Coordinates of C-alpha atoms and ligand atoms in Angstrom, one line a residue:
M1 CA 13.8 -25.6 -4.9
V2 CA 10.7 -25.0 -2.8
Y3 CA 8.1 -22.9 -4.6
V4 CA 6.8 -20.1 -2.4
T5 CA 3.9 -17.9 -3.7
P6 CA 4.2 -14.1 -3.4
G7 CA 1.5 -14.2 -0.7
V8 CA 3.2 -16.8 1.5
D9 CA 6.5 -14.9 1.2
F10 CA 4.7 -11.7 2.2
L11 CA 3.0 -13.3 5.2
A12 CA 6.2 -14.9 6.5
K13 CA 7.9 -11.5 6.4
G14 CA 4.7 -9.8 7.7
F15 CA 4.5 -12.1 10.8
L16 CA 8.0 -11.2 11.7
I17 CA 7.1 -7.5 11.6
L18 CA 3.8 -8.1 13.3
G19 CA 5.6 -10.1 16.0
A20 CA 8.0 -7.3 16.6
F21 CA 5.2 -4.7 16.7
V22 CA 3.2 -6.7 19.3
G23 CA 6.4 -7.4 21.3
T24 CA 7.3 -3.7 21.4
I25 CA 3.8 -2.7 22.6
I26 CA 3.9 -5.3 25.4
T27 CA 7.4 -4.3 26.5
L28 CA 6.5 -0.6 26.5
N29 CA 3.4 -1.3 28.4
S30 CA 5.3 -3.3 31.1
S31 CA 7.9 -0.6 31.4
V32 CA 5.2 2.2 31.8
A33 CA 3.4 -0.1 34.4
A34 CA 6.7 -0.5 36.3
R35 CA 7.4 3.2 36.5
A36 CA 4.0 4.8 36.7
G37 CA 2.3 2.1 38.7
Y38 CA -0.7 1.5 36.4
H39 CA -1.3 -1.0 33.7
I40 CA -3.3 -0.6 30.5
P41 CA -4.7 -3.9 29.3
T42 CA -2.7 -5.1 26.3
W43 CA -5.8 -5.8 24.2
M44 CA -6.9 -2.2 24.7
L45 CA -3.5 -0.9 23.5
L46 CA -3.5 -3.1 20.4
A47 CA -7.1 -2.2 19.5
G48 CA -6.4 1.5 20.0
T49 CA -3.3 1.3 17.8
T50 CA -5.1 -0.6 15.1
I51 CA -8.1 1.7 15.0
A52 CA -5.7 4.7 14.7
I53 CA -4.3 3.1 11.6
P54 CA -5.7 4.5 8.3
V55 CA -8.6 2.4 7.3
L56 CA -8.9 0.2 4.2
S57 CA -11.7 2.3 2.8
T58 CA -9.2 4.4 0.8
I59 CA -8.1 1.2 -1.0
Y60 CA -11.7 0.1 -1.4
K61 CA -12.7 3.4 -2.9
M62 CA -9.7 3.3 -5.3
M63 CA -10.7 -0.2 -6.5
E64 CA -14.3 0.9 -6.9
N65 CA -13.1 3.9 -9.1
L66 CA -11.1 1.4 -11.1
K67 CA -14.2 -0.7 -11.8
I68 CA -16.7 2.0 -12.7
G69 CA -14.8 5.2 -12.6
Y70 CA -13.5 7.5 -15.3
P71 CA -9.6 7.9 -15.3
G72 CA -8.7 10.3 -12.5
D73 CA -12.1 10.0 -10.6
G74 CA -11.5 10.7 -7.0
L75 CA -8.2 12.5 -7.7
D76 CA -9.9 15.3 -9.6
E77 CA -12.1 16.2 -6.6
V78 CA -9.0 16.5 -4.4
M79 CA -7.2 18.4 -7.1
A80 CA -10.1 20.9 -7.4
K81 CA -9.9 21.6 -3.7
R82 CA -6.1 21.4 -3.0
G83 CA -4.5 22.1 -6.3
P84 CA -2.4 19.8 -8.6
V85 CA -0.2 18.4 -5.9
F86 CA -1.1 16.5 -2.7
N87 CA -0.2 13.6 -0.4
M88 CA -2.6 10.7 -1.0
R89 CA -1.2 8.7 2.0
V90 CA -2.4 5.1 1.2
L91 CA -2.1 2.6 4.0
W92 CA 0.5 4.2 6.2
S93 CA 2.6 5.2 3.2
D94 CA 3.2 8.7 1.8
L95 CA 2.1 8.8 -1.8
M96 CA 2.7 12.2 -3.3
F97 CA 0.6 12.9 -6.3
T98 CA 1.2 15.6 -8.9
A99 CA -0.3 16.8 -12.2
S100 CA 2.1 19.7 -12.4
P101 CA 4.6 20.0 -15.3
E102 CA 7.3 21.5 -12.9
H103 CA 7.3 18.4 -10.7
I104 CA 7.0 15.9 -13.5
K105 CA 9.9 17.7 -15.2
A106 CA 12.0 17.4 -12.0
M107 CA 11.2 13.7 -11.8
L108 CA 11.9 12.8 -15.4
A109 CA 14.6 15.3 -16.4
T110 CA 16.2 17.9 -14.2
D111 CA 16.4 15.8 -11.0
F112 CA 16.2 12.5 -12.8
Q113 CA 18.9 10.7 -10.7
N114 CA 16.7 11.3 -7.6
Y115 CA 13.6 9.5 -8.9
V116 CA 13.8 5.8 -9.6
K117 CA 11.3 3.0 -10.3
G118 CA 12.5 1.5 -7.0
E119 CA 12.7 -1.8 -5.3
R120 CA 9.0 -2.2 -4.7
F121 CA 8.3 -1.6 -8.4
H122 CA 10.9 -4.2 -9.4
Y123 CA 9.5 -6.8 -7.0
N124 CA 5.9 -6.2 -8.3
M125 CA 7.0 -6.5 -11.9
E126 CA 9.7 -9.1 -11.8
S127 CA 7.8 -12.2 -12.7
V128 CA 6.8 -10.7 -16.0
L129 CA 9.3 -8.0 -16.9
G130 CA 12.3 -9.8 -15.5
T131 CA 15.5 -7.9 -16.0
G132 CA 14.4 -5.9 -19.1
V133 CA 14.6 -2.2 -19.7
F134 CA 11.2 -1.4 -18.2
N135 CA 12.2 -2.9 -14.9
S136 CA 15.7 -1.5 -14.7
D137 CA 17.1 1.4 -12.7
G138 CA 20.3 3.3 -12.1
T139 CA 23.5 2.3 -13.8
S140 CA 21.9 -0.6 -15.8
V141 CA 19.5 1.8 -17.7
P142 CA 22.1 3.1 -20.2
F143 CA 23.2 -0.5 -20.9
H144 CA 19.6 -1.6 -21.7
R145 CA 18.9 1.5 -23.8
S146 CA 22.2 1.3 -25.7
I147 CA 21.7 -2.3 -26.8
T148 CA 18.2 -1.7 -28.3
R149 CA 18.8 1.9 -29.6
P150 CA 20.4 0.8 -32.9
M151 CA 17.0 -0.7 -33.9
F152 CA 15.4 2.7 -33.7
T153 CA 17.5 4.7 -36.2
R154 CA 15.6 6.5 -39.0
E155 CA 16.1 3.7 -41.5
R156 CA 15.0 1.0 -39.1
I157 CA 11.9 2.8 -37.9
S158 CA 10.7 3.5 -41.5
H159 CA 9.8 -0.1 -41.8
F160 CA 7.2 0.6 -44.4
E161 CA 7.5 -2.7 -46.3
L162 CA 6.6 -4.6 -43.1
F163 CA 3.8 -2.1 -42.1
D164 CA 2.4 -2.3 -45.6
R165 CA 2.1 -6.1 -45.6
R166 CA 0.4 -6.0 -42.2
A167 CA -1.8 -3.0 -43.1
S168 CA -3.1 -4.8 -46.3
Q169 CA -4.0 -7.8 -44.2
V170 CA -5.9 -5.5 -41.8
I171 CA -7.8 -3.8 -44.6
D172 CA -8.7 -7.2 -46.2
K173 CA -10.0 -8.5 -42.9
L174 CA -11.9 -5.3 -42.2
R175 CA -13.5 -5.3 -45.6
E176 CA -14.5 -8.9 -45.5
R177 CA -16.2 -8.6 -42.1
L178 CA -18.0 -5.3 -43.0
R179 CA -19.3 -6.9 -46.2
E180 CA -20.8 -9.7 -44.1
G181 CA -22.8 -6.8 -42.5
Y182 CA -21.2 -6.9 -39.1
A183 CA -19.5 -4.2 -37.1
V184 CA -15.8 -4.8 -36.2
D185 CA -14.0 -4.4 -32.9
F186 CA -11.3 -1.9 -34.1
Q187 CA -9.4 -2.3 -30.8
D188 CA -9.1 -6.0 -31.3
L189 CA -8.1 -5.5 -35.0
M190 CA -5.3 -3.0 -34.0
S191 CA -4.0 -5.3 -31.2
R192 CA -3.6 -8.0 -33.8
F193 CA -1.9 -5.6 -36.3
T194 CA 0.6 -4.3 -33.7
L195 CA 1.2 -7.8 -32.3
D196 CA 2.0 -9.2 -35.7
A197 CA 4.1 -6.2 -36.7
A198 CA 6.0 -6.3 -33.3
T199 CA 6.8 -10.0 -33.4
E200 CA 8.1 -9.7 -36.9
F201 CA 10.1 -6.6 -36.2
L202 CA 11.5 -8.0 -32.9
F203 CA 11.9 -11.7 -33.6
G204 CA 11.5 -12.1 -37.4
N205 CA 8.8 -14.6 -36.4
C206 CA 5.3 -13.3 -36.8
V207 CA 2.6 -14.7 -34.4
E208 CA 0.1 -14.3 -37.3
S209 CA -2.8 -13.2 -35.0
L210 CA -4.5 -11.5 -37.9
S211 CA -5.0 -14.8 -39.6
A212 CA -6.7 -16.3 -36.6
G213 CA -10.0 -14.6 -37.4
L214 CA -11.7 -11.5 -36.0
P215 CA -14.4 -11.8 -33.2
Y216 CA -18.0 -11.3 -34.1
P217 CA -20.3 -9.0 -32.1
Y218 CA -21.4 -10.6 -28.8
N219 CA -25.1 -10.5 -30.0
A220 CA -24.5 -11.8 -33.6
T221 CA -27.4 -14.0 -34.5
Y222 CA -25.3 -16.2 -36.8
V223 CA -21.6 -16.8 -36.3
P224 CA -20.1 -18.9 -39.1
P225 CA -17.9 -21.7 -37.8
I226 CA -14.4 -20.4 -37.6
K227 CA -11.8 -22.5 -39.5
R228 CA -9.5 -23.3 -36.6
T229 CA -5.8 -23.9 -37.3
A230 CA -3.0 -24.9 -34.9
K231 CA -1.3 -21.6 -35.7
G232 CA -4.5 -19.6 -35.2
D233 CA -5.1 -21.2 -31.8
A234 CA -1.5 -20.6 -30.7
A235 CA -1.8 -17.0 -31.8
N236 CA -5.0 -16.5 -29.8
A237 CA -3.5 -18.3 -26.7
F238 CA -0.4 -16.1 -26.9
A239 CA -2.3 -12.8 -27.3
H240 CA -4.6 -13.8 -24.4
A241 CA -1.7 -14.9 -22.1
F242 CA 0.3 -11.7 -23.0
L243 CA -2.6 -9.5 -21.9
E244 CA -3.3 -11.5 -18.8
A245 CA 0.3 -11.3 -17.6
Q246 CA 0.2 -7.5 -18.0
E247 CA -3.1 -7.3 -16.1
V248 CA -1.6 -9.2 -13.2
I249 CA 1.3 -6.8 -12.7
S250 CA -0.8 -3.7 -13.2
V251 CA -3.2 -5.0 -10.4
R252 CA -0.2 -5.5 -8.2
E253 CA 0.8 -1.9 -8.7
R254 CA -2.6 -0.7 -7.7
Y255 CA -2.9 -2.8 -4.5
G256 CA 0.3 -1.3 -3.3
W257 CA 2.6 -3.2 -0.9
V258 CA -0.2 -5.5 0.2
W259 CA -0.6 -7.1 -3.3
P260 CA 0.9 -10.5 -2.3
L261 CA -2.2 -11.1 -0.1
A262 CA -4.2 -11.4 -3.4
E263 CA -1.7 -14.1 -4.5
I264 CA -1.5 -16.3 -1.4
F265 CA -2.3 -19.5 -3.3
K266 CA -0.5 -18.9 -6.5
D267 CA 1.6 -16.4 -8.4
K268 CA -1.1 -15.2 -10.9
S269 CA 1.5 -14.4 -13.6
Y270 CA 2.8 -18.0 -13.6
E271 CA 0.4 -19.6 -16.0
P272 CA 0.2 -16.8 -18.6
M273 CA 4.0 -16.4 -18.5
K274 CA 4.3 -20.1 -19.2
I275 CA 2.5 -19.6 -22.5
V276 CA 4.4 -16.4 -23.3
N277 CA 7.7 -18.1 -22.6
S278 CA 6.9 -21.2 -24.6
Y279 CA 6.5 -18.9 -27.6
I280 CA 9.6 -16.8 -27.0
E281 CA 12.1 -19.3 -25.6
P282 CA 12.5 -21.5 -28.8
I283 CA 12.9 -18.3 -30.9
V284 CA 15.7 -17.1 -28.6
K285 CA 17.3 -20.5 -28.7
E286 CA 17.2 -20.5 -32.5
A287 CA 18.6 -17.0 -32.7
L288 CA 21.5 -18.0 -30.5
E289 CA 22.2 -21.0 -32.8
K290 CA 22.0 -18.8 -35.8
K291 CA 24.5 -16.3 -34.2
R292 CA 27.3 -18.7 -34.9
N293 CA 26.7 -18.1 -38.7
L294 CA 26.3 -14.4 -38.5
P295 CA 29.2 -12.2 -39.9
I296 CA 30.9 -10.1 -37.3
R297 CA 29.5 -6.6 -37.4
E298 CA 32.0 -3.8 -37.2
K299 CA 31.9 -1.8 -34.0
G300 CA 29.5 1.2 -34.3
K301 CA 28.0 0.0 -37.5
E302 CA 24.2 -0.1 -37.8
P303 CA 22.3 -3.4 -38.1
S304 CA 21.6 -4.4 -41.7
D305 CA 18.2 -4.2 -43.2
G306 CA 16.9 -7.7 -42.6
E307 CA 18.3 -7.8 -39.0
T308 CA 15.7 -8.1 -36.2
L309 CA 16.1 -6.8 -32.7
L310 CA 16.9 -10.3 -31.5
D311 CA 19.6 -10.7 -34.2
S312 CA 21.1 -7.5 -33.0
L313 CA 20.9 -8.4 -29.3
V314 CA 22.5 -11.8 -29.7
R315 CA 25.7 -10.0 -30.8
V316 CA 25.8 -8.3 -27.4
T317 CA 24.9 -11.2 -25.0
D318 CA 24.5 -15.0 -25.0
D319 CA 22.3 -15.0 -21.9
P320 CA 18.9 -16.4 -23.0
V321 CA 17.2 -14.8 -20.0
V322 CA 18.4 -11.3 -20.8
L323 CA 17.5 -11.9 -24.5
K324 CA 14.0 -13.0 -23.6
D325 CA 13.4 -10.3 -21.1
E326 CA 14.7 -7.5 -23.3
T327 CA 12.6 -8.5 -26.3
L328 CA 9.5 -9.1 -24.2
N329 CA 9.9 -5.7 -22.6
I330 CA 10.0 -3.9 -25.9
M331 CA 7.0 -5.9 -27.1
I332 CA 5.1 -4.8 -23.9
A333 CA 6.3 -1.2 -24.4
G334 CA 5.3 -1.0 -28.1
R335 CA 2.3 -3.2 -28.7
D336 CA -0.7 -2.1 -26.6
T337 CA 0.5 1.6 -26.6
T338 CA 0.3 1.8 -30.3
A339 CA -2.8 -0.3 -30.7
S340 CA -4.7 1.7 -28.1
T341 CA -3.6 5.1 -29.6
L342 CA -4.8 4.0 -33.0
T343 CA -8.1 2.9 -31.4
F344 CA -8.6 6.3 -29.7
I345 CA -7.7 8.1 -33.0
I346 CA -10.5 6.2 -34.8
Y347 CA -12.8 6.9 -31.9
M348 CA -12.1 10.6 -32.4
L349 CA -12.7 10.4 -36.2
A350 CA -16.0 8.6 -35.6
T351 CA -17.2 11.2 -33.1
V352 CA -16.1 14.3 -35.0
P353 CA -16.7 13.6 -38.7
N354 CA -15.2 17.0 -39.7
I355 CA -11.8 15.9 -38.6
M356 CA -12.2 12.6 -40.5
N357 CA -13.1 14.6 -43.7
R358 CA -10.3 17.0 -43.4
L359 CA -7.7 14.3 -42.6
R360 CA -8.9 12.3 -45.6
E361 CA -8.5 15.4 -47.8
E362 CA -4.9 15.8 -46.7
I363 CA -4.1 12.2 -47.3
L364 CA -5.6 12.0 -50.7
S365 CA -4.0 15.2 -51.8
K366 CA -0.6 14.0 -50.8
V367 CA -0.6 10.3 -51.8
G368 CA -3.9 9.7 -53.7
N369 CA -6.0 6.7 -52.9
S370 CA -3.6 3.9 -53.5
R371 CA 0.1 5.0 -53.4
R372 CA 2.1 3.7 -50.6
P373 CA 3.2 6.6 -48.3
D374 CA 6.9 7.1 -47.6
Y375 CA 8.8 8.8 -44.8
D376 CA 8.7 12.2 -46.5
D377 CA 4.9 12.0 -47.2
I378 CA 4.3 11.3 -43.5
R379 CA 6.6 14.2 -42.4
D380 CA 4.6 16.6 -44.6
M381 CA 1.2 15.6 -43.4
K382 CA 0.8 18.3 -40.7
Y383 CA -2.9 17.7 -40.0
L384 CA -2.3 14.0 -39.5
R385 CA 0.4 14.8 -36.9
A386 CA -2.0 17.2 -35.3
V387 CA -4.7 14.5 -35.1
I388 CA -2.3 12.0 -33.5
N389 CA -1.0 14.6 -31.0
E390 CA -4.5 15.7 -30.1
T391 CA -5.4 12.0 -29.4
L392 CA -2.2 11.6 -27.3
R393 CA -3.1 14.7 -25.4
L394 CA -6.6 13.7 -24.4
Y395 CA -6.0 10.0 -24.2
P396 CA -2.4 9.5 -23.3
I397 CA -1.9 5.7 -23.2
V398 CA 0.2 5.8 -20.1
P399 CA -2.1 8.1 -18.1
F400 CA -0.6 7.5 -14.6
N401 CA 2.9 6.6 -13.7
V402 CA 5.0 6.4 -10.5
R403 CA 8.5 6.9 -9.3
E404 CA 10.2 6.7 -5.9
S405 CA 12.5 9.4 -4.4
V406 CA 16.0 8.4 -3.5
N407 CA 17.0 11.3 -1.3
A408 CA 14.8 13.9 0.4
S409 CA 13.9 16.9 -1.8
T410 CA 11.3 19.6 -2.2
W411 CA 8.8 20.5 -4.9
K412 CA 7.9 24.1 -5.4
S413 CA 4.2 24.9 -4.8
D414 CA 2.2 26.1 -7.7
D415 CA 0.9 28.8 -5.4
P416 CA 3.8 31.3 -4.9
N417 CA 2.4 32.2 -1.4
Q418 CA 2.7 28.6 -0.2
K419 CA 5.8 26.8 1.2
P420 CA 7.4 24.1 -1.0
F421 CA 6.3 20.5 -0.5
F422 CA 8.8 18.3 1.4
I423 CA 9.4 14.9 -0.3
P424 CA 11.1 12.5 2.2
A425 CA 13.6 10.0 0.9
G426 CA 11.9 6.7 -0.2
T427 CA 8.5 8.4 -1.0
K428 CA 6.3 7.1 -3.8
T429 CA 5.7 10.0 -6.2
A430 CA 2.8 9.4 -8.6
Y431 CA 2.1 11.7 -11.6
S432 CA -0.6 11.9 -14.2
V433 CA -0.1 13.2 -17.7
F434 CA -3.7 12.4 -18.4
M435 CA -4.8 15.0 -15.8
M436 CA -2.1 17.5 -16.7
Q437 CA -2.9 17.4 -20.4
R438 CA -6.6 18.4 -19.6
R439 CA -5.8 21.3 -17.3
T440 CA -7.5 24.5 -18.5
D441 CA -4.9 26.7 -16.8
L442 CA -2.2 25.0 -19.0
W443 CA -4.1 24.4 -22.2
G444 CA -6.7 27.1 -22.3
P445 CA -10.4 27.2 -21.6
D446 CA -11.1 24.6 -24.4
A447 CA -8.7 22.0 -23.0
E448 CA -11.4 19.3 -22.9
V449 CA -12.5 19.8 -26.5
I450 CA -11.1 17.7 -29.3
D451 CA -9.5 20.2 -31.6
P452 CA -6.4 19.2 -33.7
D453 CA -6.1 22.8 -34.8
R454 CA -4.6 23.7 -31.4
W455 CA -1.4 22.1 -32.8
L456 CA -1.4 24.3 -35.9
D457 CA -2.7 27.7 -34.9
E458 CA -1.5 30.4 -32.4
R459 CA -2.4 28.2 -29.5
L460 CA 0.7 26.1 -30.2
K461 CA 2.9 29.1 -29.3
T462 CA 0.7 30.2 -26.4
Y463 CA 0.8 26.9 -24.7
V464 CA 3.1 24.0 -25.7
S465 CA 6.0 25.9 -27.3
K466 CA 6.2 28.0 -24.1
N467 CA 6.3 24.9 -21.9
P468 CA 6.9 21.6 -23.7
F469 CA 6.6 19.8 -20.4
I470 CA 2.8 20.2 -20.5
F471 CA 2.7 17.4 -23.2
L472 CA 4.4 14.2 -22.2
P473 CA 2.6 11.2 -23.7
F474 CA 6.1 9.6 -24.3
N475 CA 7.6 10.8 -21.0
A476 CA 10.8 12.9 -21.2
G477 CA 14.4 13.0 -20.1
P478 CA 16.9 10.2 -20.1
R479 CA 14.1 7.5 -20.1
I480 CA 12.0 9.0 -22.8
C481 CA 10.2 6.4 -24.9
L482 CA 12.7 4.7 -27.2
G483 CA 10.0 3.9 -29.8
Q484 CA 8.4 7.3 -30.2
Q485 CA 9.3 7.8 -33.8
F486 CA 8.6 4.2 -34.7
A487 CA 5.2 4.6 -33.1
Y488 CA 4.4 7.9 -35.1
N489 CA 5.4 6.1 -38.3
E490 CA 3.5 2.9 -37.6
M491 CA 0.3 4.8 -36.6
S492 CA 0.6 7.3 -39.5
F493 CA 1.0 4.5 -42.0
M494 CA -2.0 2.6 -40.7
I495 CA -4.2 5.7 -40.6
I496 CA -3.2 6.7 -44.2
R497 CA -3.9 3.2 -45.5
L498 CA -7.3 3.1 -43.8
L499 CA -8.4 6.5 -45.0
Q500 CA -7.3 5.7 -48.5
N501 CA -9.7 2.7 -48.4
F502 CA -12.6 4.0 -46.3
T503 CA -14.5 7.3 -46.5
S504 CA -16.3 7.4 -43.1
V505 CA -16.4 5.6 -39.8
E506 CA -19.2 5.5 -37.2
L507 CA -19.5 3.9 -33.8
H508 CA -21.9 0.9 -33.6
P509 CA -23.0 0.7 -30.0
G510 CA -25.6 -2.0 -30.8
S511 CA -22.7 -4.4 -31.5
A512 CA -20.7 -3.5 -28.4
P513 CA -21.1 -5.8 -25.3
P514 CA -22.7 -4.3 -22.2
E515 CA -19.4 -3.6 -20.5
A516 CA -18.3 -1.3 -23.4
H517 CA -21.0 1.3 -22.6
P518 CA -20.0 4.1 -20.2
P519 CA -22.0 3.9 -16.9
A520 CA -25.2 6.0 -17.1
V521 CA -24.2 8.2 -14.2
W522 CA -21.3 9.6 -16.2
A523 CA -23.8 11.6 -18.2
E524 CA -24.3 13.9 -15.2
A525 CA -20.6 14.8 -15.1
G526 CA -19.0 17.7 -16.9
G527 CA -16.1 17.7 -19.3
R528 CA -15.3 14.7 -21.5
K529 CA -16.6 12.2 -18.9
G530 CA -20.1 13.5 -19.5
I531 CA -20.0 13.0 -23.2
E532 CA -17.8 9.9 -23.5
K533 CA -19.1 7.2 -25.7
V534 CA -16.6 4.6 -24.7
F535 CA -15.4 3.3 -21.4
P536 CA -11.7 4.1 -21.0
K537 CA -10.0 1.8 -18.5
M538 CA -6.5 1.1 -17.5
H539 CA -4.2 -1.8 -16.9
L540 CA -0.6 -0.9 -17.6
T541 CA -2.0 1.2 -20.4
M542 CA -5.3 2.7 -21.2
Y543 CA -7.8 0.9 -23.4
T544 CA -11.5 0.9 -24.3
N545 CA -13.4 -1.6 -22.1
G546 CA -15.3 -4.1 -24.3
G547 CA -13.6 -2.8 -27.4
L548 CA -14.5 -0.1 -30.0
W549 CA -17.2 -1.5 -32.3
V550 CA -17.4 0.4 -35.6
K551 CA -18.8 0.3 -39.1
M552 CA -16.9 1.9 -42.0
T553 CA -17.9 2.9 -45.5
E554 CA -15.7 1.6 -48.3
S555 CA -14.3 4.1 -50.8
D556 CA -15.3 3.3 -54.4
G557 CA -11.9 4.5 -55.5
T558 CA -13.1 7.8 -56.9
N559 CA -12.4 9.8 -53.7
Ligands
HEM601 C1 1.7 5.6 -29.0 C2 2.7 4.7 -28.7 C3 3.6 4.8 -27.5 C4 3.4 5.5 -26.4 C5 2.3 6.5 -26.0 C6 4.6 5.2 -25.5 C7 4.8 5.8 -24.3 C8 5.9 5.5 -23.4 C9 6.1 6.0 -22.1 C10 5.1 6.9 -21.4 C11 7.2 5.4 -21.6 C12 7.8 5.6 -20.2 C13 7.4 4.6 -19.3 C14 8.1 4.7 -17.9 O1 9.2 5.1 -17.9 O2 7.5 4.5 -16.9 C15 7.7 4.6 -22.7 C16 8.9 3.8 -22.5 C17 9.4 3.0 -23.5 N1 8.9 2.8 -24.8 FE1 7.2 3.7 -25.5 N2 5.4 4.3 -26.1 C18 4.8 4.0 -27.4 C19 5.3 3.2 -28.3 C20 6.5 2.5 -28.2 C21 7.0 1.6 -29.3 C22 6.3 1.3 -30.6 C23 8.1 1.1 -28.8 C24 9.1 0.1 -29.4 C25 8.9 -0.6 -30.5 C26 8.4 1.6 -27.5 C27 9.4 1.4 -26.7 C28 9.6 1.9 -25.4 C29 10.7 1.5 -24.5 C30 11.8 0.4 -24.8 C31 10.6 2.2 -23.3 C32 11.4 2.1 -22.0 C33 12.4 3.1 -21.9 C34 13.1 3.1 -20.6 O3 12.6 2.6 -19.6 O4 14.2 3.7 -20.5 N3 7.3 2.5 -27.2 N4 6.9 4.6 -23.8

């Protein structure tokens, strides 16, 4: 088969369209000349038409914002002038944007059938997500969700034995590095924790990225030689390739329909996916071979305790591509989301020590400084839940998202005196929970302040209970996150274990690389942007650029 890069494919199709466009202009011009008796030079018509076309500066500005901007920069100015819904119209295409709970509710729940991920999204994502749940639409969605759902029952998500093993490893690594006198990149540490937990939960075959060794600060004067092992190298290669593949598809989404032009010479996801596939494919093959020896599970019966997601999936299909895509999609869905949220929680605890102290008090009073927490302990820790929710409100890990309308519809205007917005069929509809969850008209005048108490005092009734659609870090409706409870458990478990072992945490900007520091101009801005001490950036999910470098104080075991 001839290999065609996405760029060449795009140009081939583009030339056909361009040819048709030029041909139409010349034909029209000749017919006008024949009837009206005068002739406009073709070059003038083409130039005029091209100049009338929206200029690339919008795209350029968006890319600049992505490089040095705060999430939502550019959009917040428009929102301040025109309200929470407007048409961004990027490169000849309508792009409706909203940060209004009513419209997001329509897209995700009440008018769900009318908003799909769409063909363009599938094309952009296909080389990485394949046919998995994230990249599915329409009638195939219930199938994808039903085959993975059995893994997310209460028993399965309370995987505390697995979390405990990995959390102990995290704490050992953290302690070891801090005792050497160095700060630790907490984001990197959490990415290793969630990668190891996810690969064990999904495949029963852990990548062991925690064993590969933590990075030292970029300016460390002495870096001891790292004991390299084949397993450690493979883990680092996998983690790196996995991240790169996700970055490639998120850049495609941002470039819009012209993205193939950035991939004229090669499909940028090809190399990283080769590494990712070389890890997953043998595991899938082995699972299929093992399937022959598995006892037949009764219909409707839940997977047994030791069963992994892959074990469960091989009972439904023999197709190695479906098996690989499905497990990889869940790994993408569950790994960075949880790692980044844990990172932003620690960022909050480091910047507001009162929250850290109060949270630690709750944890110690419930489970002491060494007992392993169980499901009921976590359910009873109200302040812990409030801290996690406050983090997900201010730093939702999927800050921006997009759907595409199937049929024409309308969105009610937030201003009752205005007419509704018309949404033509096939329109891209982008929405931002990041911007919605910081709106003062929805959350009160202190919306930009970190305050977990808003989840415990009368503000809960005033705002969220009245309209739950103002808080959507896991989305809503038929495609709500499948791993929501798993994530709450995993994050709660890790935070409890950390606070049992450490009494305080502080940021260590001196160890952070230059790209980790927020641009100096941010200090002139209002709101959180003006006081931010990290640089939040986005690929498919939000993360802290350059990592989160922290030092922590060990507990001496006496609280
Ligand atoms: C803090 C952690 C997490 C957050 C904030 C989060 C958020 C989200 C969001 C916003 C979506 C919707 C994406 C879209 O439709 O465009 C989603 C979907 C999904 N999430 Fe999560 N997630 C988290 C953790 C997890 C975990 C741990 C798992 C699994 C182990 C998981 C599995 C999934 C799956 C399978 C979907 C796709 C559902 C579908 O398309 O129908 N998530 N998640």
